[in-house]
Amino acid sequence: MSEKQQFTSASLYNEDLAPVSSSDRKWGTWNYAALWISMSLCIPTYMLASSLIGGGMNWWQAILTIFLGNTIVLIPMILNGHAGAKYGIPFPVFVRASFGTKGANIPAMLRAIVACGWFGIQTWIGGASLYNILRAWNPSLAEIDNSSLFPQALPMICFFVFWALNMFIIYLGVDSIKKLLVFKAFFLPIAALALLVWAIVAANGLGPILNQPSKFETTTAFWNYFFPALTGMVGFWATLSLNIPDFTRYAKSQKAQVNGQIIGLPPSMTFFAFVGVIVTSATAIIYGNTEWDIVKLAGKFDSKLMVTIAMVGIIISTLATNIAANIVSPANDFANLAPQKISFRTGGYITGIIGVLIFPWKLIADPNGYIFTWLIAYSSLLGPVGGIMIIDYFFIRNKELSTADLYNESGIYSYGNGFNSKAIIALLVGILPNLPGFLLQIKMISADTFPEWISHLYNYAWFVGFIVSGIVYYILMKKR
C-alpha cells in the first residue's frame, strides 16, 4: 500500500503493523499446509491426545474427539483469516475494528497471557527433560513430585536453568533459533514414528493396543467427559484462531489460506495425536498403568543413552517451539502497550516472568488439570473475542474495512475515546456464564454455591462465550 501518509497516528503504525502490499503476498496453499504441519508437531499435541487416554477414553474415542475439535476450530480460523488475506493486516490491527484503536489492547493482552501460560508449560517440559537426563545417570534421584505446591529443589533448578536458556535466546534475538527449528522439523516426525514402532513392538502388535477398553462404565459418564474434552480440543488452537491474520496477511488469495488450512490442520493434528493415543494405550500393556506424560515415559526406557538422546531431542524441540510460538506474539503484544518504553526484548522478559508465575508444573500435573483447568479456562476468555470479531467483520461491516482508519486515532474505529464500549460489554457478558464453573474447578467455591446447570456451562466454555458474546455484540451494534 503506497498511501503511507494516510497512517497519521505514530502510536498505531510501524513497519511491522503496516498492511502487506499485494506484491509481497506470496504464501500459497502448501505454505499454509506446511505451517500447520510444523505447528501441530509439538510435545503439547502429543500430551493433548495422551491426556484423553489418561482420562478414560479408548483409542477411537480420543481420535474422534481430536478430529472433531480441530474441524470445529478450523471454522473461526478460516473466517478470521479472511481479513488478513483481503487487507494484509495483522491481528492487533484487525481487532481495532471491533474493540477500538485503544480497546484492541484488551483482546491482545488476553491472548498474550495465554501465550505466557504456554511458555511456562513448554519451559517446564524442557526443565523436566533436563532432570530426567540426570535421573538416567543417577537412578537414586526420585521422580518429580507434582502433588505439592512446588516440586523438589533439583527439578526446580532444572526448570530455571531451561528458563534462563530461553531468556538468553531472547537477549540474542529470535533469529538465533532458525537452526533449532530445522532440527525440530526433522527430529519430531522421526521420533514420533520411532515411538510408534516401539509401542507396537513392545505391546506385541496393534491388536492388544486397539483392544484396550474405555474406562467409562456408562454412556452418561462418557458424555460427561466428552463435551469438556471437546471444548479443550477447540481451546488448544483458540489463541491462533484469533491471531491467524498474522499469517494470512501474506496469502496470495483467499483460496490459498482456506485450502492450506483445511489440508494442514485437521490431518496433521489427528496423525500426531494418533501417535500419542497408540503409545499411551500401549503403556498400559507394557507398564501396567497408563503414562500420558511423554517426558516421564521417555525416562522409563532401560538404556541410559536412549533416555539421554530422547530428552536432548525434546529439549531442543521444545526450545525452538517455545521461542517461535510462545515468545514472539506476546512480546509484540506487550511492546504494543507502550512502544516507547517496552522493547521486543523487554516484552519477552515479561512473558518469561509471567510464565513462571502461573505455576506450569501444576497445570500439567495430571490430564484433568491440563484439559479442565488450563485449556477450557483460557478458551472461556478467547471464545468471546472470536465471536465478537467474526460478527463485527461479517455481519456488521460486511467484510468492508477502512484500512487508513485502522491506523488513525481520530478515525471511525476510535469510537470517540479509542474504546468500543459495546465490544467490551459483550466480552464481559460472554465470560460471565463460565465464571461459576471455573471457580468450582479451582475449588474456590463449593458445588452447591450455584445450580448445577450453571456450573456445567463451563464444560462448554468456548462455545458459550463465542455464541453469547457474538449475539450480544450484534444486538448492541445494531442499536446504534
CSV table of C-alpha atoms in Angstrom, one decimal:
chain,number,residue,atom,x,y,z
A,1,MET,CA,0.0,0.0,0.0
A,2,SER,CA,1.5,3.3,-1.1
A,3,GLU,CA,-0.7,5.7,0.7
A,4,LYS,CA,1.6,5.6,3.8
A,5,GLN,CA,0.8,9.2,4.5
A,6,GLN,CA,-2.7,8.3,5.5
A,7,PHE,CA,-1.5,6.5,8.6
A,8,THR,CA,-1.2,9.6,10.7
A,9,SER,CA,-1.0,8.2,14.2
A,10,ALA,CA,2.5,7.2,15.1
A,11,SER,CA,1.2,5.2,18.2
A,12,LEU,CA,-0.8,2.9,15.9
A,13,TYR,CA,1.6,2.5,13.0
A,14,ASN,CA,5.0,0.9,12.4
A,15,GLU,CA,6.5,-1.2,9.7
A,16,ASP,CA,5.6,-4.5,11.5
A,17,LEU,CA,1.9,-3.5,11.8
A,18,ALA,CA,1.7,-1.9,8.3
A,19,PRO,CA,-0.5,-3.7,5.7
A,20,VAL,CA,1.4,-6.2,3.5
A,21,SER,CA,1.4,-4.9,-0.1
A,22,SER,CA,-0.2,-7.1,-2.8
A,23,SER,CA,3.1,-7.7,-4.4
A,24,ASP,CA,4.5,-9.1,-1.1
A,25,ARG,CA,1.7,-11.6,-0.5
A,26,LYS,CA,3.3,-14.8,-1.8
A,27,TRP,CA,2.1,-17.6,0.5
A,28,GLY,CA,0.3,-20.3,-1.4
A,29,THR,CA,-1.8,-23.3,-0.3
A,30,TRP,CA,1.2,-25.5,0.5
A,31,ASN,CA,2.9,-22.8,2.6
A,32,TYR,CA,-0.1,-22.8,4.9
A,33,ALA,CA,-0.3,-26.6,5.0
A,34,ALA,CA,3.4,-26.8,5.9
A,35,LEU,CA,2.9,-24.1,8.6
A,36,TRP,CA,0.2,-26.2,10.3
A,37,ILE,CA,2.1,-29.4,10.0
A,38,SER,CA,5.1,-27.7,11.7
A,39,MET,CA,3.0,-26.2,14.4
A,40,SER,CA,1.0,-29.4,15.1
A,41,LEU,CA,4.1,-31.5,15.6
A,42,CYS,CA,4.9,-30.4,19.2
A,43,ILE,CA,5.0,-32.1,22.6
A,44,PRO,CA,1.7,-30.5,23.8
A,45,THR,CA,-0.1,-32.0,20.8
A,46,TYR,CA,1.1,-35.5,21.9
A,47,MET,CA,0.1,-34.7,25.5
A,48,LEU,CA,-3.3,-33.5,24.3
A,49,ALA,CA,-4.0,-36.9,22.8
A,50,SER,CA,-2.5,-38.9,25.6
A,51,SER,CA,-4.4,-36.9,28.2
A,52,LEU,CA,-7.7,-38.2,26.7
A,53,ILE,CA,-6.5,-41.8,27.1
A,54,GLY,CA,-5.3,-41.0,30.7
A,55,GLY,CA,-8.8,-39.6,31.3
A,56,GLY,CA,-10.5,-42.9,30.3
A,57,MET,CA,-11.2,-42.8,26.6
A,58,ASN,CA,-10.2,-45.7,24.3
A,59,TRP,CA,-8.2,-45.0,21.1
A,60,TRP,CA,-11.0,-44.3,18.6
A,61,GLN,CA,-12.9,-42.1,21.1
A,62,ALA,CA,-9.8,-40.0,21.6
A,63,ILE,CA,-9.0,-39.7,17.9
A,64,LEU,CA,-12.6,-38.8,17.0
A,65,THR,CA,-12.7,-36.1,19.8
A,66,ILE,CA,-9.4,-34.5,18.5
A,67,PHE,CA,-10.6,-34.6,14.8
A,68,LEU,CA,-13.9,-33.0,15.7
A,69,GLY,CA,-12.3,-30.3,17.9
A,70,ASN,CA,-9.9,-29.3,15.1
A,71,THR,CA,-12.6,-29.4,12.5
A,72,ILE,CA,-14.7,-27.0,14.6
A,73,VAL,CA,-11.9,-24.6,15.4
A,74,LEU,CA,-11.0,-24.6,11.7
A,75,ILE,CA,-14.2,-22.5,11.0
A,76,PRO,CA,-13.2,-19.4,13.0
A,77,MET,CA,-9.7,-19.9,11.8
A,78,ILE,CA,-10.7,-19.5,8.2
A,79,LEU,CA,-13.3,-16.8,8.9
A,80,ASN,CA,-10.8,-14.6,10.9
A,81,GLY,CA,-8.2,-15.3,8.3
A,82,HIS,CA,-10.3,-13.6,5.6
A,83,ALA,CA,-9.5,-10.1,6.7
A,84,GLY,CA,-5.8,-10.8,6.9
A,85,ALA,CA,-5.8,-12.1,3.3
A,86,LYS,CA,-8.0,-9.3,2.0
A,87,TYR,CA,-6.4,-6.3,3.6
A,88,GLY,CA,-2.9,-7.6,4.5
A,89,ILE,CA,-3.3,-6.6,8.2
A,90,PRO,CA,-2.2,-8.4,11.4
A,91,PHE,CA,-4.4,-9.4,14.3
A,92,PRO,CA,-3.7,-6.3,16.5
A,93,VAL,CA,-4.8,-4.1,13.7
A,94,PHE,CA,-7.8,-6.2,12.6
A,95,VAL,CA,-9.2,-6.3,16.2
A,96,ARG,CA,-9.2,-2.4,16.3
A,97,ALA,CA,-12.3,-2.5,14.0
A,98,SER,CA,-14.4,-4.2,16.7
A,99,PHE,CA,-12.7,-3.1,20.0
A,100,GLY,CA,-11.4,0.3,19.1
A,101,THR,CA,-7.9,1.6,18.4
A,102,LYS,CA,-7.1,1.5,22.2
A,103,GLY,CA,-9.6,-1.2,23.2
A,104,ALA,CA,-7.8,-3.6,20.8
A,105,ASN,CA,-5.2,-4.0,23.6
A,106,ILE,CA,-7.7,-5.9,25.7
A,107,PRO,CA,-8.0,-9.0,23.4
A,108,ALA,CA,-4.3,-8.6,22.6
A,109,MET,CA,-3.5,-8.9,26.3
A,110,LEU,CA,-5.9,-11.8,26.8
A,111,ARG,CA,-4.1,-13.6,24.0
A,112,ALA,CA,-0.7,-12.6,25.4
A,113,ILE,CA,-1.4,-14.0,28.9
A,114,VAL,CA,-2.4,-17.3,27.3
A,115,ALA,CA,0.8,-17.4,25.4
A,116,CYS,CA,2.7,-16.8,28.6
A,117,GLY,CA,1.0,-19.8,30.1
A,118,TRP,CA,2.0,-22.0,27.1
A,119,PHE,CA,5.6,-20.6,27.5
A,120,GLY,CA,5.5,-21.8,31.1
A,121,ILE,CA,4.2,-25.2,30.2
A,122,GLN,CA,6.8,-25.7,27.5
A,123,THR,CA,9.6,-24.5,29.8
A,124,TRP,CA,8.5,-26.9,32.4
A,125,ILE,CA,8.6,-29.8,29.8
A,126,GLY,CA,12.2,-28.7,28.9
A,127,GLY,CA,13.3,-28.5,32.6
A,128,ALA,CA,11.7,-31.9,33.4
A,129,SER,CA,13.6,-33.4,30.4
A,130,LEU,CA,16.8,-32.0,31.8
A,131,TYR,CA,16.1,-33.5,35.2
A,132,ASN,CA,15.3,-36.9,33.6
A,133,ILE,CA,18.8,-36.9,32.0
A,134,LEU,CA,20.3,-36.6,35.5
A,135,ARG,CA,18.0,-39.4,36.7
A,136,ALA,CA,19.0,-41.7,33.9
A,137,TRP,CA,22.6,-41.5,35.1
A,138,ASN,CA,21.8,-41.3,38.8
A,139,PRO,CA,18.8,-43.7,39.3
A,140,SER,CA,18.7,-42.8,43.1
A,141,LEU,CA,17.1,-39.5,42.2
A,142,ALA,CA,13.3,-39.5,42.9
A,143,GLU,CA,10.6,-38.9,40.3
A,144,ILE,CA,9.3,-35.4,40.0
A,145,ASP,CA,6.6,-34.8,42.7
A,146,ASN,CA,3.9,-32.5,41.3
A,147,SER,CA,1.4,-33.2,44.1
A,148,SER,CA,2.7,-30.4,46.4
A,149,LEU,CA,2.7,-26.7,45.5
A,150,PHE,CA,6.3,-26.8,44.4
A,151,PRO,CA,8.3,-29.8,43.1
A,152,GLN,CA,11.6,-30.9,44.7
A,153,ALA,CA,14.6,-28.5,44.6
A,154,LEU,CA,16.6,-30.2,41.8
A,155,PRO,CA,13.7,-30.3,39.3
A,156,MET,CA,13.0,-26.6,40.0
A,157,ILE,CA,16.7,-25.8,39.4
A,158,CYS,CA,16.5,-27.7,36.1
A,159,PHE,CA,13.3,-25.7,35.2
A,160,PHE,CA,15.0,-22.4,35.9
A,161,VAL,CA,18.2,-23.4,34.0
A,162,PHE,CA,16.0,-24.1,30.9
A,163,TRP,CA,14.1,-20.9,31.6
A,164,ALA,CA,17.3,-18.9,31.7
A,165,LEU,CA,18.3,-20.5,28.4
A,166,ASN,CA,15.1,-19.2,26.8
A,167,MET,CA,15.7,-15.8,28.3
A,168,PHE,CA,19.3,-15.8,26.8
A,169,ILE,CA,17.9,-16.6,23.4
A,170,ILE,CA,15.5,-13.6,23.7
A,171,TYR,CA,18.6,-11.5,24.5
A,172,LEU,CA,20.5,-12.8,21.5
A,173,GLY,CA,17.4,-12.3,19.2
A,174,VAL,CA,14.8,-14.7,17.7
A,175,ASP,CA,16.9,-15.3,14.5
A,176,SER,CA,19.2,-17.4,16.6
A,177,ILE,CA,16.7,-20.3,16.7
A,178,LYS,CA,16.4,-20.8,13.0
A,179,LYS,CA,18.7,-23.9,13.1
A,180,LEU,CA,16.8,-25.3,16.0
A,181,LEU,CA,13.5,-25.0,14.0
A,182,VAL,CA,15.1,-27.0,11.2
A,183,PHE,CA,16.3,-29.6,13.7
A,184,LYS,CA,12.7,-29.9,15.1
A,185,ALA,CA,11.3,-30.3,11.6
A,186,PHE,CA,13.4,-33.4,11.1
A,187,PHE,CA,13.6,-34.8,14.7
A,188,LEU,CA,10.0,-34.8,15.8
A,189,PRO,CA,8.4,-36.7,12.8
A,190,ILE,CA,11.3,-39.3,13.0
A,191,ALA,CA,10.9,-39.5,16.8
A,192,ALA,CA,7.1,-39.9,16.5
A,193,LEU,CA,7.4,-42.8,14.1
A,194,ALA,CA,10.2,-44.4,16.2
A,195,LEU,CA,8.0,-44.1,19.3
A,196,LEU,CA,5.0,-45.6,17.4
A,197,VAL,CA,7.1,-48.6,16.2
A,198,TRP,CA,8.5,-49.1,19.7
A,199,ALA,CA,5.0,-49.1,21.2
A,200,ILE,CA,3.6,-51.6,18.7
A,201,VAL,CA,6.5,-53.9,19.1
A,202,ALA,CA,6.7,-53.7,22.9
A,203,ALA,CA,2.9,-54.3,23.2
A,204,ASN,CA,3.1,-57.3,20.9
A,205,GLY,CA,1.3,-55.7,18.0
A,206,LEU,CA,-1.5,-53.3,17.3
A,207,GLY,CA,-4.2,-55.8,18.3
A,208,PRO,CA,-3.8,-55.6,22.1
A,209,ILE,CA,-3.4,-51.8,21.9
A,210,LEU,CA,-6.6,-51.3,19.9
A,211,ASN,CA,-8.5,-53.7,22.2
A,212,GLN,CA,-7.8,-51.5,25.3
A,213,PRO,CA,-11.4,-50.7,26.5
A,214,SER,CA,-12.8,-47.4,27.5
A,215,LYS,CA,-12.7,-46.8,31.3
A,216,PHE,CA,-16.2,-45.2,31.3
A,217,GLU,CA,-18.7,-47.7,32.7
A,218,THR,CA,-21.8,-45.8,31.5
A,219,THR,CA,-22.8,-43.8,28.4
A,220,THR,CA,-23.6,-40.8,30.8
A,221,ALA,CA,-20.0,-41.0,32.2
A,222,PHE,CA,-18.6,-40.9,28.7
A,223,TRP,CA,-20.7,-37.8,27.6
A,224,ASN,CA,-19.8,-36.0,30.9
A,225,TYR,CA,-16.2,-36.3,29.9
A,226,PHE,CA,-16.5,-35.9,26.1
A,227,PHE,CA,-18.0,-32.4,26.0
A,228,PRO,CA,-15.5,-30.7,28.2
A,229,ALA,CA,-12.7,-32.7,26.4
A,230,LEU,CA,-14.1,-31.4,23.0
A,231,THR,CA,-14.0,-27.9,24.4
A,232,GLY,CA,-10.4,-28.4,25.4
A,233,MET,CA,-9.5,-29.6,21.9
A,234,VAL,CA,-11.1,-26.5,20.5
A,235,GLY,CA,-9.3,-24.4,23.1
A,236,PHE,CA,-5.9,-25.9,22.1
A,237,TRP,CA,-5.9,-23.6,19.0
A,238,ALA,CA,-8.3,-20.9,20.3
A,239,THR,CA,-5.4,-18.5,20.5
A,240,LEU,CA,-4.4,-18.9,16.9
A,241,SER,CA,-8.0,-18.8,15.7
A,242,LEU,CA,-7.8,-15.1,16.8
A,243,ASN,CA,-4.4,-14.1,15.5
A,244,ILE,CA,-4.4,-16.2,12.3
A,245,PRO,CA,-4.4,-12.8,10.3
A,246,ASP,CA,-0.8,-12.6,11.4
A,247,PHE,CA,-0.2,-15.4,8.9
A,248,THR,CA,-2.9,-15.0,6.3
A,249,ARG,CA,-1.9,-11.4,5.6
A,250,TYR,CA,0.8,-13.0,3.4
A,251,ALA,CA,-1.7,-15.1,1.4
A,252,LYS,CA,-1.7,-15.0,-2.4
A,253,SER,CA,-5.5,-15.4,-2.3
A,254,GLN,CA,-8.4,-16.4,0.0
A,255,LYS,CA,-8.3,-19.8,-1.7
A,256,ALA,CA,-4.7,-20.3,-0.6
A,257,GLN,CA,-5.3,-19.7,3.1
A,258,VAL,CA,-8.6,-21.7,3.1
A,259,ASN,CA,-7.4,-24.8,1.3
A,260,GLY,CA,-4.0,-24.7,3.1
A,261,GLN,CA,-5.6,-24.7,6.5
A,262,ILE,CA,-8.1,-27.4,5.6
A,263,ILE,CA,-5.2,-29.6,4.3
A,264,GLY,CA,-2.8,-28.8,7.1
A,265,LEU,CA,-4.7,-28.5,10.4
A,266,PRO,CA,-7.1,-31.5,11.0
A,267,PRO,CA,-5.0,-34.2,9.3
A,268,SER,CA,-1.7,-33.3,10.9
A,269,MET,CA,-3.2,-32.8,14.3
A,270,THR,CA,-5.1,-36.1,14.0
A,271,PHE,CA,-1.9,-38.0,12.8
A,272,PHE,CA,0.3,-36.8,15.6
A,273,ALA,CA,-2.5,-37.3,18.1
A,274,PHE,CA,-2.8,-40.9,16.8
A,275,VAL,CA,0.8,-41.5,17.8
A,276,GLY,CA,0.1,-40.1,21.3
A,277,VAL,CA,-3.0,-42.3,21.6
A,278,ILE,CA,-1.4,-45.5,20.4
A,279,VAL,CA,1.8,-45.0,22.5
A,280,THR,CA,-0.2,-44.1,25.7
A,281,SER,CA,-2.6,-47.0,25.2
A,282,ALA,CA,0.5,-49.3,24.8
A,283,THR,CA,1.9,-48.1,28.1
A,284,ALA,CA,-1.0,-49.6,30.0
A,285,ILE,CA,0.1,-53.0,28.5
A,286,ILE,CA,3.8,-52.5,28.8
A,287,TYR,CA,4.0,-51.0,32.3
A,288,GLY,CA,0.6,-51.9,33.8
A,289,ASN,CA,-0.6,-48.3,34.1
A,290,THR,CA,-1.3,-45.5,31.6
A,291,GLU,CA,1.6,-43.0,31.3
A,292,TRP,CA,0.3,-39.9,29.5
A,293,ASP,CA,3.4,-37.6,30.1
A,294,ILE,CA,5.9,-38.2,27.3
A,295,VAL,CA,8.8,-36.9,29.4
A,296,LYS,CA,8.0,-39.4,32.2
A,297,LEU,CA,7.6,-42.2,29.5
A,298,ALA,CA,11.0,-41.5,27.9
A,299,GLY,CA,12.5,-41.5,31.4
A,300,LYS,CA,11.4,-45.2,31.8
A,301,PHE,CA,13.5,-46.5,28.9
A,302,ASP,CA,16.1,-49.1,30.0
A,303,SER,CA,19.0,-47.6,28.1
A,304,LYS,CA,20.6,-44.5,29.7
A,305,LEU,CA,21.9,-43.4,26.3
A,306,MET,CA,18.4,-43.8,24.8
A,307,VAL,CA,16.9,-41.7,27.6
A,308,THR,CA,19.6,-39.0,27.1
A,309,ILE,CA,19.0,-38.9,23.3
A,310,ALA,CA,15.3,-38.7,23.8
A,311,MET,CA,15.5,-35.9,26.4
A,312,VAL,CA,18.0,-33.8,24.4
A,313,GLY,CA,15.7,-34.1,21.4
A,314,ILE,CA,12.7,-33.0,23.5
A,315,ILE,CA,14.7,-30.1,25.0
A,316,ILE,CA,15.9,-28.7,21.6
A,317,SER,CA,12.4,-29.2,20.0
A,318,THR,CA,10.7,-27.5,23.0
A,319,LEU,CA,13.2,-24.6,22.9
A,320,ALA,CA,12.6,-24.0,19.2
A,321,THR,CA,8.8,-24.2,19.6
A,322,ASN,CA,8.7,-22.1,22.7
A,323,ILE,CA,10.6,-19.2,21.2
A,324,ALA,CA,8.8,-19.2,17.9
A,325,ALA,CA,5.2,-19.9,19.1
A,326,ASN,CA,5.1,-18.5,22.7
A,327,ILE,CA,7.5,-15.6,22.8
A,328,VAL,CA,7.2,-13.6,19.6
A,329,SER,CA,3.5,-13.0,19.8
A,330,PRO,CA,3.2,-11.9,23.5
A,331,ALA,CA,6.4,-9.9,23.3
A,332,ASN,CA,4.9,-7.9,20.5
A,333,ASP,CA,1.6,-7.5,22.4
A,334,PHE,CA,3.4,-6.2,25.5
A,335,ALA,CA,5.6,-3.9,23.4
A,336,ASN,CA,2.4,-2.6,21.7
A,337,LEU,CA,1.1,-1.3,25.0
A,338,ALA,CA,3.9,1.3,25.3
A,339,PRO,CA,6.2,1.2,22.3
A,340,GLN,CA,8.4,3.9,23.6
A,341,LYS,CA,9.0,2.1,26.9
A,342,ILE,CA,8.7,-1.6,26.2
A,343,SER,CA,11.0,-3.1,23.5
A,344,PHE,CA,10.5,-6.5,22.0
A,345,ARG,CA,13.3,-7.9,24.3
A,346,THR,CA,11.6,-6.4,27.4
A,347,GLY,CA,8.3,-7.9,26.3
A,348,GLY,CA,10.0,-11.3,26.0
A,349,TYR,CA,11.3,-11.0,29.6
A,350,ILE,CA,7.8,-10.0,30.8
A,351,THR,CA,6.5,-13.2,29.1
A,352,GLY,CA,9.1,-15.3,30.8
A,353,ILE,CA,8.3,-13.9,34.3
A,354,ILE,CA,4.5,-14.4,33.9
A,355,GLY,CA,5.2,-17.9,32.5
A,356,VAL,CA,6.8,-18.8,35.9
A,357,LEU,CA,4.1,-17.2,38.0
A,358,ILE,CA,1.3,-19.4,36.5
A,359,PHE,CA,2.9,-22.5,38.2
A,360,PRO,CA,3.0,-24.5,34.9
A,361,TRP,CA,4.0,-27.7,36.8
A,362,LYS,CA,0.6,-27.7,38.4
A,363,LEU,CA,-1.3,-27.2,35.1
A,364,ILE,CA,0.2,-30.4,33.6
A,365,ALA,CA,0.5,-32.4,36.8
A,366,ASP,CA,-2.4,-34.6,35.6
A,367,PRO,CA,-4.7,-35.0,32.5
A,368,ASN,CA,-7.6,-33.3,34.2
A,369,GLY,CA,-5.6,-30.2,35.1
A,370,TYR,CA,-4.3,-29.9,31.5
A,371,ILE,CA,-7.8,-30.1,30.0
A,372,PHE,CA,-10.2,-28.7,32.6
A,373,THR,CA,-8.0,-26.1,34.4
A,374,TRP,CA,-5.9,-24.9,31.5
A,375,LEU,CA,-7.4,-25.5,28.0
A,376,ILE,CA,-11.0,-24.9,29.0
A,377,ALA,CA,-10.2,-21.9,31.3
A,378,TYR,CA,-8.5,-19.9,28.6
A,379,SER,CA,-11.0,-20.9,25.9
A,380,SER,CA,-13.6,-19.2,28.1
A,381,LEU,CA,-11.7,-15.9,27.5
A,382,LEU,CA,-10.8,-16.3,23.9
A,383,GLY,CA,-14.2,-17.7,22.6
A,384,PRO,CA,-16.0,-14.4,23.3
A,385,VAL,CA,-13.3,-12.4,21.5
A,386,GLY,CA,-13.6,-14.7,18.5
A,387,GLY,CA,-17.4,-14.3,18.4
A,388,ILE,CA,-17.2,-10.5,18.5
A,389,MET,CA,-14.5,-10.4,15.8
A,390,ILE,CA,-16.5,-12.6,13.4
A,391,ILE,CA,-19.9,-10.9,14.0
A,392,ASP,CA,-18.2,-7.5,13.5
A,393,TYR,CA,-16.4,-8.3,10.3
A,394,PHE,CA,-19.1,-10.4,8.5
A,395,PHE,CA,-22.4,-9.1,9.8
A,396,ILE,CA,-21.8,-5.5,11.0
A,397,ARG,CA,-19.3,-4.4,8.3
A,398,ASN,CA,-20.0,-7.0,5.5
A,399,LYS,CA,-16.2,-7.6,5.1
A,400,GLU,CA,-15.6,-3.9,4.3
A,401,LEU,CA,-12.9,-2.1,6.4
A,402,SER,CA,-11.3,1.3,6.0
A,403,THR,CA,-7.6,0.4,6.2
A,404,ALA,CA,-6.5,4.0,6.8
A,405,ASP,CA,-8.9,4.4,9.7
A,406,LEU,CA,-7.4,1.4,11.4
A,407,TYR,CA,-4.2,3.4,11.8
A,408,ASN,CA,-5.8,6.7,12.7
A,409,GLU,CA,-6.6,7.7,16.4
A,410,SER,CA,-9.3,10.0,15.1
A,411,GLY,CA,-10.8,7.6,12.6
A,412,ILE,CA,-14.1,5.7,12.6
A,413,TYR,CA,-12.6,2.9,14.8
A,414,SER,CA,-11.7,5.3,17.6
A,415,TYR,CA,-15.3,5.3,18.8
A,416,GLY,CA,-14.6,8.7,20.4
A,417,ASN,CA,-12.2,7.7,23.1
A,418,GLY,CA,-10.4,4.7,21.5
A,419,PHE,CA,-12.7,2.1,23.1
A,420,ASN,CA,-15.8,0.4,21.7
A,421,SER,CA,-17.8,0.0,24.9
A,422,LYS,CA,-20.2,-2.3,23.2
A,423,ALA,CA,-17.5,-4.8,22.4
A,424,ILE,CA,-16.2,-4.7,26.0
A,425,ILE,CA,-19.7,-5.2,27.4
A,426,ALA,CA,-20.3,-8.2,25.0
A,427,LEU,CA,-16.9,-9.6,26.1
A,428,LEU,CA,-17.8,-9.4,29.8
A,429,VAL,CA,-21.3,-10.9,29.2
A,430,GLY,CA,-19.7,-13.8,27.3
A,431,ILE,CA,-17.2,-14.6,30.0
A,432,LEU,CA,-19.6,-14.3,32.9
A,433,PRO,CA,-21.6,-17.6,32.4
A,434,ASN,CA,-18.4,-19.6,32.6
A,435,LEU,CA,-17.1,-18.0,35.8
A,436,PRO,CA,-19.0,-20.2,38.3
A,437,GLY,CA,-17.8,-23.4,36.7
A,438,PHE,CA,-14.2,-22.1,36.7
A,439,LEU,CA,-14.3,-21.1,40.4
A,440,LEU,CA,-15.7,-24.6,41.1
A,441,GLN,CA,-12.9,-26.2,39.1
A,442,ILE,CA,-10.2,-24.5,41.1
A,443,LYS,CA,-12.1,-25.2,44.3
A,444,MET,CA,-12.7,-21.6,45.3
A,445,ILE,CA,-16.5,-22.3,45.8
A,446,SER,CA,-18.5,-25.4,46.8
A,447,ALA,CA,-20.5,-27.5,44.4
A,448,ASP,CA,-23.8,-26.2,45.8
A,449,THR,CA,-23.0,-22.4,45.5
A,450,PHE,CA,-24.7,-22.3,42.1
A,451,PRO,CA,-27.3,-24.5,40.4
A,452,GLU,CA,-25.6,-27.5,38.7
A,453,TRP,CA,-26.7,-26.4,35.2
A,454,ILE,CA,-24.9,-23.1,35.6
A,455,SER,CA,-21.7,-24.7,36.9
A,456,HIS,CA,-21.8,-27.1,34.0
A,457,LEU,CA,-21.8,-24.3,31.4
A,458,TYR,CA,-18.0,-24.2,32.0
A,459,ASN,CA,-17.8,-27.6,30.2
A,460,TYR,CA,-18.8,-25.8,27.0
A,461,ALA,CA,-16.9,-22.6,27.8
A,462,TRP,CA,-15.6,-21.7,24.3
A,463,PHE,CA,-18.9,-22.4,22.7
A,464,VAL,CA,-20.9,-20.5,25.4
A,465,GLY,CA,-18.6,-17.5,25.2
A,466,PHE,CA,-18.4,-17.4,21.4
A,467,ILE,CA,-22.2,-17.6,21.0
A,468,VAL,CA,-23.2,-15.3,23.9
A,469,SER,CA,-20.7,-12.5,23.1
A,470,GLY,CA,-21.4,-12.7,19.4
A,471,ILE,CA,-25.2,-12.3,19.9
A,472,VAL,CA,-24.9,-9.6,22.5
A,473,TYR,CA,-22.4,-7.7,20.3
A,474,TYR,CA,-24.7,-7.9,17.3
A,475,ILE,CA,-27.7,-6.6,19.2
A,476,LEU,CA,-25.8,-3.7,20.8
A,477,MET,CA,-24.2,-2.7,17.4
A,478,LYS,CA,-27.5,-2.8,15.6
A,479,LYS,CA,-28.9,-0.4,18.1
A,480,ARG,CA,-26.5,2.4,17.1
